[in-house]
XYZ file of C-alpha atoms in Angstrom:
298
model
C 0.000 0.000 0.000
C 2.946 2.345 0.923
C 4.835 1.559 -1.965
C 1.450 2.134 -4.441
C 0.998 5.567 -2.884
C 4.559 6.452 -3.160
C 4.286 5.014 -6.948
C 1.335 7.488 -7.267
C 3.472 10.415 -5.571
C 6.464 9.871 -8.342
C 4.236 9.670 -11.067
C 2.411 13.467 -9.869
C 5.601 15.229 -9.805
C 6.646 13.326 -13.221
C 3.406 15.212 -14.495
C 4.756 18.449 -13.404
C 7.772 18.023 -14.755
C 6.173 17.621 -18.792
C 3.916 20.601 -17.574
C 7.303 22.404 -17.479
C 9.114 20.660 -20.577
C 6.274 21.856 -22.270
C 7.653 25.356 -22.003
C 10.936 24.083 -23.413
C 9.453 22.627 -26.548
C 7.797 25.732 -27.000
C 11.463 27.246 -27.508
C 12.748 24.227 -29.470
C 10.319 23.889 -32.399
C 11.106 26.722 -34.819
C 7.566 27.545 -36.127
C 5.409 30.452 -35.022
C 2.928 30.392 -32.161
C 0.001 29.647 -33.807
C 0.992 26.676 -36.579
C 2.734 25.606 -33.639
C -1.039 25.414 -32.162
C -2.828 24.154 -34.121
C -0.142 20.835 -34.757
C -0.360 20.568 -30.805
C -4.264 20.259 -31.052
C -4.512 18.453 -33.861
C -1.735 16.003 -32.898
C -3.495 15.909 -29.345
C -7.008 15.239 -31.202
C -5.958 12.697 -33.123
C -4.621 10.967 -29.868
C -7.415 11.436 -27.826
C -10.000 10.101 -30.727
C -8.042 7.035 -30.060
C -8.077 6.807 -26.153
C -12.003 7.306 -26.879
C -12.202 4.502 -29.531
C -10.045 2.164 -27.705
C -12.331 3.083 -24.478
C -15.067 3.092 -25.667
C -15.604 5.987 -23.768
C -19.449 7.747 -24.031
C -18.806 11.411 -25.528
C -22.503 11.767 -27.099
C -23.833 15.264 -25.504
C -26.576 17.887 -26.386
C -25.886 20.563 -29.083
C -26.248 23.524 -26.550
C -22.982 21.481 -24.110
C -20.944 20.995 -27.547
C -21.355 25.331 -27.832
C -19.921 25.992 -24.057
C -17.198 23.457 -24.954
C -16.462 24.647 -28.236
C -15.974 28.024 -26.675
C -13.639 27.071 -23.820
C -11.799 25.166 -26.919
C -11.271 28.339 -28.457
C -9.941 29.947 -25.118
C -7.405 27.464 -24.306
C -6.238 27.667 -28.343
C -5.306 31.648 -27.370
C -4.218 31.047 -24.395
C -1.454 28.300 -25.677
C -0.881 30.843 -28.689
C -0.111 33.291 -26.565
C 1.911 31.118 -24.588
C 4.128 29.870 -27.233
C 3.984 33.552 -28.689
C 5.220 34.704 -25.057
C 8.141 32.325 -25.087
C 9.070 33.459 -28.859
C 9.195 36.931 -27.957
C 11.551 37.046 -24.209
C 12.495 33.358 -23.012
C 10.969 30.720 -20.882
C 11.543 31.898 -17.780
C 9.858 34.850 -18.196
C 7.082 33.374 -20.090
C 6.792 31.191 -16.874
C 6.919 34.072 -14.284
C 4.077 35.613 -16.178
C 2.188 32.373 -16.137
C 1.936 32.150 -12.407
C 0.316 35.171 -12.133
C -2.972 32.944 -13.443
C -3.712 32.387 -9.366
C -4.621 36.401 -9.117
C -6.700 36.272 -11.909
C -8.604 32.953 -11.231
C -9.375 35.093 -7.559
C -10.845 37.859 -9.279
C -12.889 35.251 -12.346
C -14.075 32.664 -9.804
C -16.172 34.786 -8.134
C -18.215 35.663 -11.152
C -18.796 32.060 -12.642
C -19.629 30.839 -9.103
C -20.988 33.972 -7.379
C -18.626 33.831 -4.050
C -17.631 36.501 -2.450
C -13.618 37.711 -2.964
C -11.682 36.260 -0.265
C -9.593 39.153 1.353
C -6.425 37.562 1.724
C -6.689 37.217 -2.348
C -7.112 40.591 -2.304
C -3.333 41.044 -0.374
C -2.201 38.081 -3.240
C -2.762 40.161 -5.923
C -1.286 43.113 -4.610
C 1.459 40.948 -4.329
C 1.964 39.268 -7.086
C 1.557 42.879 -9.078
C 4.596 44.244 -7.259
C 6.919 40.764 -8.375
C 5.638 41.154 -11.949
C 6.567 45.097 -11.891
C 10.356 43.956 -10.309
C 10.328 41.841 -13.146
C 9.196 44.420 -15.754
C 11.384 47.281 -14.497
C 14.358 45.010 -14.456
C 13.435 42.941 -17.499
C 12.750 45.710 -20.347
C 13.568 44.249 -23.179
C 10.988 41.310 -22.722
C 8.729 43.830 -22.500
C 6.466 42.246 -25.094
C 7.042 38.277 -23.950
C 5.796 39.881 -20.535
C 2.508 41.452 -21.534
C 1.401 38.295 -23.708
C 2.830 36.040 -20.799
C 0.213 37.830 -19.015
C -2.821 37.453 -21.199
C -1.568 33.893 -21.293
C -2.397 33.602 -17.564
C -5.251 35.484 -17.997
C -6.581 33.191 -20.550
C -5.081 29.825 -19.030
C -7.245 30.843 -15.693
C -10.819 31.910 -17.522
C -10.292 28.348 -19.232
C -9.608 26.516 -15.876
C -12.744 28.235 -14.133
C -15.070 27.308 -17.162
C -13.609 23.687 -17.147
C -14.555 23.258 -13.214
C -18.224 24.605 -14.129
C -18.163 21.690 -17.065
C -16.814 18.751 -15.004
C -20.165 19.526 -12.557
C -21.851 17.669 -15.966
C -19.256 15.800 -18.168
C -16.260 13.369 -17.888
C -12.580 15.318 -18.324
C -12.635 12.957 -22.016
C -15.765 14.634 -23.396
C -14.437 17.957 -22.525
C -11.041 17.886 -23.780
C -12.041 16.118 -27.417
C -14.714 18.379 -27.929
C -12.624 21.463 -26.865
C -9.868 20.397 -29.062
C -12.151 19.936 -32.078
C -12.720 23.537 -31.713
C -9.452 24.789 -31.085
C -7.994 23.145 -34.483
C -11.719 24.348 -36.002
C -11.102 28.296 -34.838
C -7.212 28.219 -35.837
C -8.314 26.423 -39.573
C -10.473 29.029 -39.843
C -8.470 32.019 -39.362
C -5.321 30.776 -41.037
C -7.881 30.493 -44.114
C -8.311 33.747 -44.281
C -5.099 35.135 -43.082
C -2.454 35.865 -45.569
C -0.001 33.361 -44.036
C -2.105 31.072 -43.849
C -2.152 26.764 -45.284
C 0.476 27.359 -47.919
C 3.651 24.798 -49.516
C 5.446 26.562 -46.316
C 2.791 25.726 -43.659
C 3.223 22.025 -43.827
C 7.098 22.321 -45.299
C 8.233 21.005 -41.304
C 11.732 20.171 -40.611
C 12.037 16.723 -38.798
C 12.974 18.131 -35.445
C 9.859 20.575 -35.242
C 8.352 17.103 -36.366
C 9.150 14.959 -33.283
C 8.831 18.020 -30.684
C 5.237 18.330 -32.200
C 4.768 14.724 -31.559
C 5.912 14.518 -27.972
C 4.219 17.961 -27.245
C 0.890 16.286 -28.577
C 0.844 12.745 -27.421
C 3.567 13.121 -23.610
C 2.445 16.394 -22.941
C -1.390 16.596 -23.991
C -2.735 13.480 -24.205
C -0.940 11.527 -21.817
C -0.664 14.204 -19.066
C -4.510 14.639 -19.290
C -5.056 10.817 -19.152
C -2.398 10.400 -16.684
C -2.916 13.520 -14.378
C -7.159 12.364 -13.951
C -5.721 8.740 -12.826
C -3.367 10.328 -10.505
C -6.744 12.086 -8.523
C -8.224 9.376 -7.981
C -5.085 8.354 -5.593
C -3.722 11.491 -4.502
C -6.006 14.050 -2.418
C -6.848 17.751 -4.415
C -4.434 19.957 -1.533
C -1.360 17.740 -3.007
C -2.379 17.701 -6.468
C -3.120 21.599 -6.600
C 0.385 22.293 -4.529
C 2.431 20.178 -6.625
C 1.375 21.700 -10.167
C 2.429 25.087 -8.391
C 5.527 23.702 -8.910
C 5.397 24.191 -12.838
C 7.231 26.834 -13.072
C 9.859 25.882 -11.078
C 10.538 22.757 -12.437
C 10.295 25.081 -16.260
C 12.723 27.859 -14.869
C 15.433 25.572 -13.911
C 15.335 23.228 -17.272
C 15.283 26.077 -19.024
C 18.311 27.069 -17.260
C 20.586 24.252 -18.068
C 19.242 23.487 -21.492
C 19.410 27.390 -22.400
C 21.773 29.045 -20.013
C 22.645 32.024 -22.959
C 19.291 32.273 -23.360
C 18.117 31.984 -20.223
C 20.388 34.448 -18.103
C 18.370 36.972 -16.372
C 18.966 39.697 -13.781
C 18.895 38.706 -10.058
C 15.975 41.578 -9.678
C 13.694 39.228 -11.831
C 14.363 36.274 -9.838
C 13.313 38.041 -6.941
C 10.191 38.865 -8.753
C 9.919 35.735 -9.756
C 10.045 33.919 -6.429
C 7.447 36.502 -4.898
C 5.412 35.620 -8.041
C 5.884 32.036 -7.215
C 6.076 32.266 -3.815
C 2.169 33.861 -3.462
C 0.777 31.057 -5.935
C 2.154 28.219 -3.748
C 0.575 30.431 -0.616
C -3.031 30.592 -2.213
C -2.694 26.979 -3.175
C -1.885 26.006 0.495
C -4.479 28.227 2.188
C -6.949 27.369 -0.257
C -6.669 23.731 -0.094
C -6.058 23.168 3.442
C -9.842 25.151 3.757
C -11.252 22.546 1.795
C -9.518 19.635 3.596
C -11.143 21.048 6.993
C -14.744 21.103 5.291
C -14.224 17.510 3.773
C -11.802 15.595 5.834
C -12.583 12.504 4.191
């Protein structure tokens, strides 16, 4: 029993760990945010259609749920876009910073989609984690655009996560993400049909390494960390899950590090913003979660 929970344990902060490498793919695979995309989710599709075939998993809902989903679909598409697009523009590590920042924002979106009241100490939190991302601006110029898109990244990657939570009160984590996916490669088809770099000889023209990064990005660290990370639940209690995935961009900043260390070299001021950043989001996490654990012990 000790052994299967310690199994379980491992296999969480493996998880993590391709939620970070993600990140680094992101600045491996030489094609632009958006074809990069729109591979990722179509890749990831294909995979999933799969898992559901082989599961024979149920994924038959009304028209009216396939519209919520389809939009969510859309908002995780611009929110990996602009992920990818933040990493293009400044580095990983900053693109990273900025995406901790989605704790703040899910405190000020959660309690519209589930009328609550604001908890004050998010309040303090977002104070916060404003002052770590202006240390990081002020010392960190040059990123200047990586840090504004790593931002709407967060923004996005938090609206999504809020909407998901509403849509797992009436479907399985399998219907969501094929359906979503569907209409992430959908939206992105459609505007790179009528964009002027859109589907042309160059579009599909891939070089081999963008090739396998775009495989393990779709299959390791889509499909198989969704798959894997709703097994893992079932095991592990919500406080440890939550906690641990706090640790994404940690685990991102340092691979980054030693894979890109030109790269990757930042001022010590933005790795004091950083840590605050980081710091608050495992806070929230702790605070949050422990809350819950008192209300359901079991």
């Amino acid at each position: 029993m000790q052994n299967a929970k310690l199994k379980n344990y491992l296999h969480l902060h493996v998880l993590v760990f391709i939620a970070g490498f993600t990140a680094i793919l992101g600045q491996l695979i030489t094609i632009d945010a958006i074809p990069l995309v729109w591979y990722r989710m179509l890749f990831a599709l294909v995979f999933m259609a799969l898992y559901v075939v082989f599961s024979k998993a149920k994924i038959r809902i009304s028209f009216r749920s396939i519209l919520k989903l389809s939009f969510a679909g859309i908002i995780i598409a611009l929110h990996w876009i602009t992920f990818f697009a933040s990493i293009k523009a400044s580095n990983v590590s900053i693109a990273l910073a900025m995406f901790s920042t989605g704790a703040f924002f899910a405190s000020l979106i959660e309690p519209l989609i589930y009328k609550r009241k604001v908890i004050w100490y998010e309040i303090i939190f977002g104070i916060i984690v404003i002052i770590g991302v202006y240390i990081i601006t002020q010392s960190e110029l040059e990123y200047l655009l990586g840090i504004v898109l790593g931002i709407i990244s967060a923004f996005l990657s938090s609206f999504f996560a809020v909407l998901n939570g509403k849509f797992l009160e009436q479907h399985t984590a399998t219907v969501i993400s094929f359906y979503e996916f569907i209409s992430g490669v959908a939206f992105i088809s459609l505007y790179l049909l009528f964009s002027n770099s859109g589907f042309n000889t160059d579009f599909f023209m891939l070089h081999v390494y963008d090739i396998v990064y775009l495989l393990i990005l779709a299959s390791v660290c889509t499909a198989y960390a969704f798959i894997a990370s709703v097994y893992v639940m079932r095991y592990i209690n919500p406080y440890t899950v939550v906690l641990t995935y706090n640790l994404e961009p940690v685990y991102g900043i340092i691979l980054a590090i030693i894979i890109f260390p030109e790269k990757e070299n930042m001022s010590f001021n933005f790795y004091i913003g950083a840590t605050i950043v980081i710091s608050v989001v495992m806070l929230n996490g702790i605070l949050k979660n422990s809350k819950k654990l008192k209300r359901n012990p079991a």
